[in-house]
Amino acid sequence: VFALQAAGAAPGATPLHTMSDLAASYIAAIRRVRPSGPYHVGGWSFGGYVAVEIARQLADDELASLILLDTTALDAGPHPVVAESELITWFFGELLLEAHGANAIQLAAASGVDAAPGSFDSALRYAIEAGIVPPECSPQLIRRLYGIFRANFEATVTYRHEPLDRDLTLLRSAEGLPADLAGAHRIVGSMFDSPTNGWDRLNPRSLTVVEVAGDHLSMMSEPHVADVAAKLSSELMAVPIGGVRR
């Protein structure tokens, strides 16, 4: 299993602003380790968008499986412009998710962090106090992470959901989205209320939906992640070695 990190976290690195560029950079990284497939490709939440685009860019015989962990497609739009201050609040909320769960968005909104000078210093203090980043981190790190978040948001809302001639498996959280996240998802046109998280609109070659324990956040933590792991393993085992499931 190989994990991939978006460009921009290291000093001097530049975030990528399109799903196509993100996917191409990930494929290049994968091929440095494994020059040839077939590959199992998957991602959770935003990572699922990149996984879909990777599947588009790979040749058919290079893709063993495509598995999305509760990623939600966007509707046809148009998608609204979101103010910078709102994006910063969403970003700060995501920083706090691990420590505060679904309450993180409310805490971020109440913290007063916005686009004003000094706000990233405040965000850093909150993140250090919550144990999310180590005490020696600088405000520049938080700004770089926000740069990635903003670039990923731009890549998401500008991504065209074209028909997908691939088999697709969705591991969908039984409890859906926490209420505090639903508002932001509605603003951008997320199809989280759909029983397929909206992926049927891509007309994939096949679409399998597997329900997993927890909500969009808690599914990736104990105790629910054990259910996700078991069902993910089952889906991977169903794919013939060296071949693509039909």
Tab-separated table of C-alpha atoms in Angstrom:
chain	number	residue	atom	x	y	z
A	1	VAL	CA	0.000	0.000	0.000
A	2	PHE	CA	1.408	3.374	-1.012
A	3	ALA	CA	0.040	6.717	0.227
A	4	LEU	CA	0.314	9.880	-1.860
A	5	GLN	CA	0.633	13.483	-0.700
A	6	ALA	CA	-0.415	16.549	-2.644
A	7	ALA	CA	2.347	18.911	-3.705
A	8	GLY	CA	2.798	22.080	-1.671
A	9	ALA	CA	3.488	20.918	1.893
A	10	ALA	CA	7.279	21.213	1.671
A	11	PRO	CA	8.880	24.690	1.676
A	12	GLY	CA	9.216	25.983	-1.882
A	13	ALA	CA	6.746	23.463	-3.324
A	14	THR	CA	3.752	24.719	-5.289
A	15	PRO	CA	0.222	23.261	-4.972
A	16	LEU	CA	-1.439	21.885	-8.097
A	17	HIS	CA	-4.777	23.461	-9.030
A	18	THR	CA	-6.388	20.934	-11.386
A	19	MET	CA	-7.495	17.342	-10.859
A	20	SER	CA	-5.724	16.391	-14.080
A	21	ASP	CA	-2.361	17.699	-12.834
A	22	LEU	CA	-2.832	16.103	-9.401
A	23	ALA	CA	-3.606	12.729	-10.942
A	24	ALA	CA	-0.691	12.938	-13.369
A	25	SER	CA	1.711	13.753	-10.510
A	26	TYR	CA	0.397	10.808	-8.488
A	27	ILE	CA	0.702	8.406	-11.429
A	28	ALA	CA	4.304	9.533	-11.942
A	29	ALA	CA	5.015	8.880	-8.248
A	30	ILE	CA	3.348	5.451	-8.413
A	31	ARG	CA	5.388	4.464	-11.474
A	32	ARG	CA	8.628	5.423	-9.751
A	33	VAL	CA	7.869	2.670	-7.238
A	34	ARG	CA	5.853	0.288	-9.442
A	35	PRO	CA	6.633	0.918	-13.135
A	36	SER	CA	3.738	-1.214	-14.349
A	37	GLY	CA	0.270	-2.168	-13.135
A	38	PRO	CA	-2.371	-3.245	-12.744
A	39	TYR	CA	-2.983	-0.911	-9.807
A	40	HIS	CA	-5.683	-0.759	-7.150
A	41	VAL	CA	-6.585	2.933	-6.812
A	42	GLY	CA	-8.622	4.486	-4.029
A	43	GLY	CA	-9.175	7.573	-1.944
A	44	TRP	CA	-11.232	8.926	0.931
A	45	SER	CA	-13.252	12.158	0.677
A	46	PHE	CA	-11.362	14.581	-1.626
A	47	GLY	CA	-8.850	11.824	-2.378
A	48	GLY	CA	-11.586	9.965	-4.208
A	49	TYR	CA	-11.750	12.697	-6.861
A	50	VAL	CA	-8.050	12.242	-7.579
A	51	ALA	CA	-8.562	8.473	-7.685
A	52	VAL	CA	-11.309	8.885	-10.302
A	53	GLU	CA	-9.038	11.039	-12.457
A	54	ILE	CA	-6.159	8.574	-12.036
A	55	ALA	CA	-8.517	5.849	-13.275
A	56	ARG	CA	-9.322	8.001	-16.334
A	57	GLN	CA	-5.648	8.532	-17.139
A	58	LEU	CA	-4.583	4.912	-16.706
A	59	ALA	CA	-5.084	2.469	-19.543
A	60	ASP	CA	-7.911	-0.001	-18.999
A	61	ASP	CA	-5.555	-2.915	-18.335
A	62	GLU	CA	-3.540	-0.840	-15.839
A	63	LEU	CA	-6.481	-0.443	-13.432
A	64	ALA	CA	-7.280	-3.407	-11.186
A	65	SER	CA	-9.922	-1.581	-9.144
A	66	LEU	CA	-11.227	1.885	-8.300
A	67	ILE	CA	-12.584	2.245	-4.756
A	68	LEU	CA	-13.958	5.467	-3.264
A	69	LEU	CA	-14.262	5.841	0.499
A	70	ASP	CA	-17.364	8.014	0.951
A	71	THR	CA	-16.360	10.534	-1.711
A	72	THR	CA	-19.358	12.509	-2.999
A	73	ALA	CA	-19.747	13.711	-6.569
A	74	LEU	CA	-20.825	17.283	-7.286
A	75	ASP	CA	-23.966	18.125	-9.205
A	76	ALA	CA	-23.829	19.742	-12.642
A	77	GLY	CA	-23.631	23.228	-11.125
A	78	PRO	CA	-23.024	26.055	-11.670
A	79	HIS	CA	-21.071	26.137	-8.422
A	80	PRO	CA	-20.985	29.396	-6.442
A	81	VAL	CA	-17.905	31.458	-5.687
A	82	VAL	CA	-16.969	30.958	-2.023
A	83	ALA	CA	-15.469	33.920	-0.160
A	84	GLU	CA	-11.870	33.627	1.023
A	85	SER	CA	-12.937	34.128	4.643
A	86	GLU	CA	-15.368	31.197	4.317
A	87	LEU	CA	-12.694	28.969	2.796
A	88	ILE	CA	-10.323	29.788	5.654
A	89	THR	CA	-13.015	28.876	8.184
A	90	TRP	CA	-13.587	25.540	6.404
A	91	PHE	CA	-9.845	24.903	6.316
A	92	PHE	CA	-9.440	25.691	9.995
A	93	GLY	CA	-12.375	23.413	10.751
A	94	GLU	CA	-10.609	20.590	8.927
A	95	LEU	CA	-7.480	21.209	11.000
A	96	LEU	CA	-9.554	20.675	14.139
A	97	LEU	CA	-11.491	17.647	12.897
A	98	GLU	CA	-9.171	15.060	14.402
A	99	ALA	CA	-9.327	16.651	17.853
A	100	HIS	CA	-12.940	17.851	17.902
A	101	GLY	CA	-14.828	15.766	15.348
A	102	ALA	CA	-18.007	17.215	13.890
A	103	ASN	CA	-17.870	20.169	16.310
A	104	ALA	CA	-14.723	21.430	14.589
A	105	ILE	CA	-16.584	23.578	12.044
A	106	GLN	CA	-18.506	25.371	14.798
A	107	LEU	CA	-15.297	25.930	16.760
A	108	ALA	CA	-13.579	27.300	13.653
A	109	ALA	CA	-16.439	29.705	12.969
A	110	ALA	CA	-16.428	30.882	16.595
A	111	SER	CA	-12.660	31.342	16.709
A	112	GLY	CA	-12.677	34.440	14.515
A	113	VAL	CA	-10.068	33.037	12.125
A	114	ASP	CA	-10.580	34.677	8.733
A	115	ALA	CA	-8.633	36.421	5.989
A	116	ALA	CA	-7.372	39.184	8.312
A	117	PRO	CA	-3.642	39.562	9.036
A	118	GLY	CA	-2.609	37.450	12.011
A	119	SER	CA	-5.385	34.900	11.599
A	120	PHE	CA	-2.973	32.155	10.606
A	121	ASP	CA	-1.033	32.818	13.812
A	122	SER	CA	-4.271	32.202	15.711
A	123	ALA	CA	-4.961	29.075	13.680
A	124	LEU	CA	-1.494	27.790	14.511
A	125	ARG	CA	-2.035	28.342	18.250
A	126	TYR	CA	-5.334	26.439	18.114
A	127	ALA	CA	-3.739	23.619	16.129
A	128	ILE	CA	-0.810	23.318	18.567
A	129	GLU	CA	-3.132	23.359	21.597
A	130	ALA	CA	-5.257	20.636	19.988
A	131	GLY	CA	-2.153	18.515	19.364
A	132	ILE	CA	-2.684	18.532	15.593
A	133	VAL	CA	0.735	19.974	14.751
A	134	PRO	CA	3.905	19.938	16.883
A	135	PRO	CA	4.806	23.043	18.940
A	136	GLU	CA	7.812	23.885	16.745
A	137	CYS	CA	5.634	24.455	13.671
A	138	SER	CA	5.501	27.947	12.162
A	139	PRO	CA	2.631	30.017	10.748
A	140	GLN	CA	4.245	29.470	7.329
A	141	LEU	CA	3.376	25.766	7.575
A	142	ILE	CA	-0.280	26.616	8.224
A	143	ARG	CA	-0.230	28.969	5.220
A	144	ARG	CA	1.249	26.221	3.026
A	145	LEU	CA	-1.410	23.771	4.208
A	146	TYR	CA	-4.089	26.350	3.459
A	147	GLY	CA	-2.566	26.805	0.006
A	148	ILE	CA	-3.042	23.064	-0.612
A	149	PHE	CA	-6.597	23.192	0.761
A	150	ARG	CA	-7.478	26.140	-1.467
A	151	ALA	CA	-5.910	24.513	-4.539
A	152	ASN	CA	-7.771	21.265	-3.827
A	153	PHE	CA	-11.042	23.176	-3.474
A	154	GLU	CA	-10.430	24.902	-6.808
A	155	ALA	CA	-9.616	21.544	-8.423
A	156	THR	CA	-12.850	20.080	-7.035
A	157	VAL	CA	-15.293	22.756	-8.173
A	158	THR	CA	-13.722	23.042	-11.640
A	159	TYR	CA	-13.534	19.279	-12.245
A	160	ARG	CA	-15.849	18.088	-15.009
A	161	HIS	CA	-17.600	14.831	-14.121
A	162	GLU	CA	-17.508	13.174	-17.532
A	163	PRO	CA	-18.844	9.625	-18.119
A	164	LEU	CA	-16.481	7.049	-16.619
A	165	ASP	CA	-15.909	3.800	-18.513
A	166	ARG	CA	-14.535	2.011	-15.460
A	167	ASP	CA	-15.839	-0.283	-12.714
A	168	LEU	CA	-16.380	1.723	-9.543
A	169	THR	CA	-16.878	0.628	-5.936
A	170	LEU	CA	-18.136	3.074	-3.298
A	171	LEU	CA	-17.727	2.366	0.411
A	172	ARG	CA	-20.517	4.611	1.721
A	173	SER	CA	-20.804	5.633	5.376
A	174	ALA	CA	-23.975	4.346	7.017
A	175	GLU	CA	-24.503	7.574	8.970
A	176	GLY	CA	-23.676	10.005	6.161
A	177	LEU	CA	-22.326	13.485	6.796
A	178	PRO	CA	-22.154	15.083	10.248
A	179	ALA	CA	-24.650	17.960	10.388
A	180	ASP	CA	-21.912	20.592	10.731
A	181	LEU	CA	-20.363	19.508	7.425
A	182	ALA	CA	-23.622	19.328	5.478
A	183	GLY	CA	-23.909	23.109	5.042
A	184	ALA	CA	-20.577	23.450	3.264
A	185	HIS	CA	-21.364	20.425	1.095
A	186	ARG	CA	-24.719	21.902	0.064
A	187	ILE	CA	-23.070	25.185	-0.921
A	188	VAL	CA	-20.740	23.456	-3.389
A	189	GLY	CA	-23.378	21.064	-4.765
A	190	SER	CA	-22.243	17.851	-3.081
A	191	MET	CA	-24.600	14.938	-3.756
A	192	PHE	CA	-24.209	13.375	-0.313
A	193	ASP	CA	-27.972	12.736	-0.051
A	194	SER	CA	-27.874	10.382	-3.050
A	195	PRO	CA	-27.790	6.630	-2.257
A	196	THR	CA	-24.778	6.405	-4.577
A	197	ASN	CA	-23.206	9.714	-3.443
A	198	GLY	CA	-24.006	10.902	-6.968
A	199	TRP	CA	-21.613	8.578	-8.800
A	200	ASP	CA	-24.339	7.008	-10.915
A	201	ARG	CA	-24.408	10.227	-12.958
A	202	LEU	CA	-21.012	9.252	-14.417
A	203	ASN	CA	-22.567	6.115	-15.946
A	204	PRO	CA	-19.655	3.901	-14.825
A	205	ARG	CA	-19.202	0.477	-16.383
A	206	SER	CA	-20.437	-0.921	-13.068
A	207	LEU	CA	-21.209	0.669	-9.697
A	208	THR	CA	-21.101	-1.271	-6.432
A	209	VAL	CA	-22.143	0.439	-3.183
A	210	VAL	CA	-21.005	-1.133	0.099
A	211	GLU	CA	-22.245	0.343	3.378
A	212	VAL	CA	-19.648	0.806	6.120
A	213	ALA	CA	-20.050	1.730	9.774
A	214	GLY	CA	-19.859	5.315	11.023
A	215	ASP	CA	-20.247	8.711	9.405
A	216	HIS	CA	-18.015	10.455	6.875
A	217	LEU	CA	-15.446	11.289	9.580
A	218	SER	CA	-15.784	8.529	12.175
A	219	MET	CA	-15.554	5.757	9.543
A	220	MET	CA	-11.805	6.407	9.408
A	221	SER	CA	-11.280	6.082	13.183
A	222	GLU	CA	-11.678	3.332	15.756
A	223	PRO	CA	-13.886	1.398	16.119
A	224	HIS	CA	-15.500	1.915	12.677
A	225	VAL	CA	-12.287	1.784	10.638
A	226	ALA	CA	-12.115	-1.962	11.334
A	227	ASP	CA	-15.359	-2.414	9.386
A	228	VAL	CA	-14.000	-0.250	6.560
A	229	ALA	CA	-10.800	-2.315	6.468
A	230	ALA	CA	-12.680	-5.623	6.391
A	231	LYS	CA	-14.990	-4.555	3.568
A	232	LEU	CA	-12.172	-2.913	1.627
A	233	SER	CA	-10.182	-6.136	1.929
A	234	SER	CA	-13.167	-8.137	0.682
A	235	GLU	CA	-13.515	-5.888	-2.381
A	236	LEU	CA	-9.809	-6.168	-3.169
A	237	MET	CA	-9.863	-9.950	-2.789
A	238	ALA	CA	-12.662	-10.134	-5.361
A	239	VAL	CA	-10.337	-8.824	-8.086
A	240	PRO	CA	-8.381	-11.579	-9.904
A	241	ILE	CA	-4.626	-11.315	-9.518
A	242	GLY	CA	-3.187	-9.628	-12.599
A	243	GLY	CA	-6.610	-9.025	-14.076
A	244	VAL	CA	-9.540	-6.665	-13.966
A	245	ARG	CA	-12.869	-7.708	-12.493
A	246	ARG	CA	-15.629	-7.915	-15.085
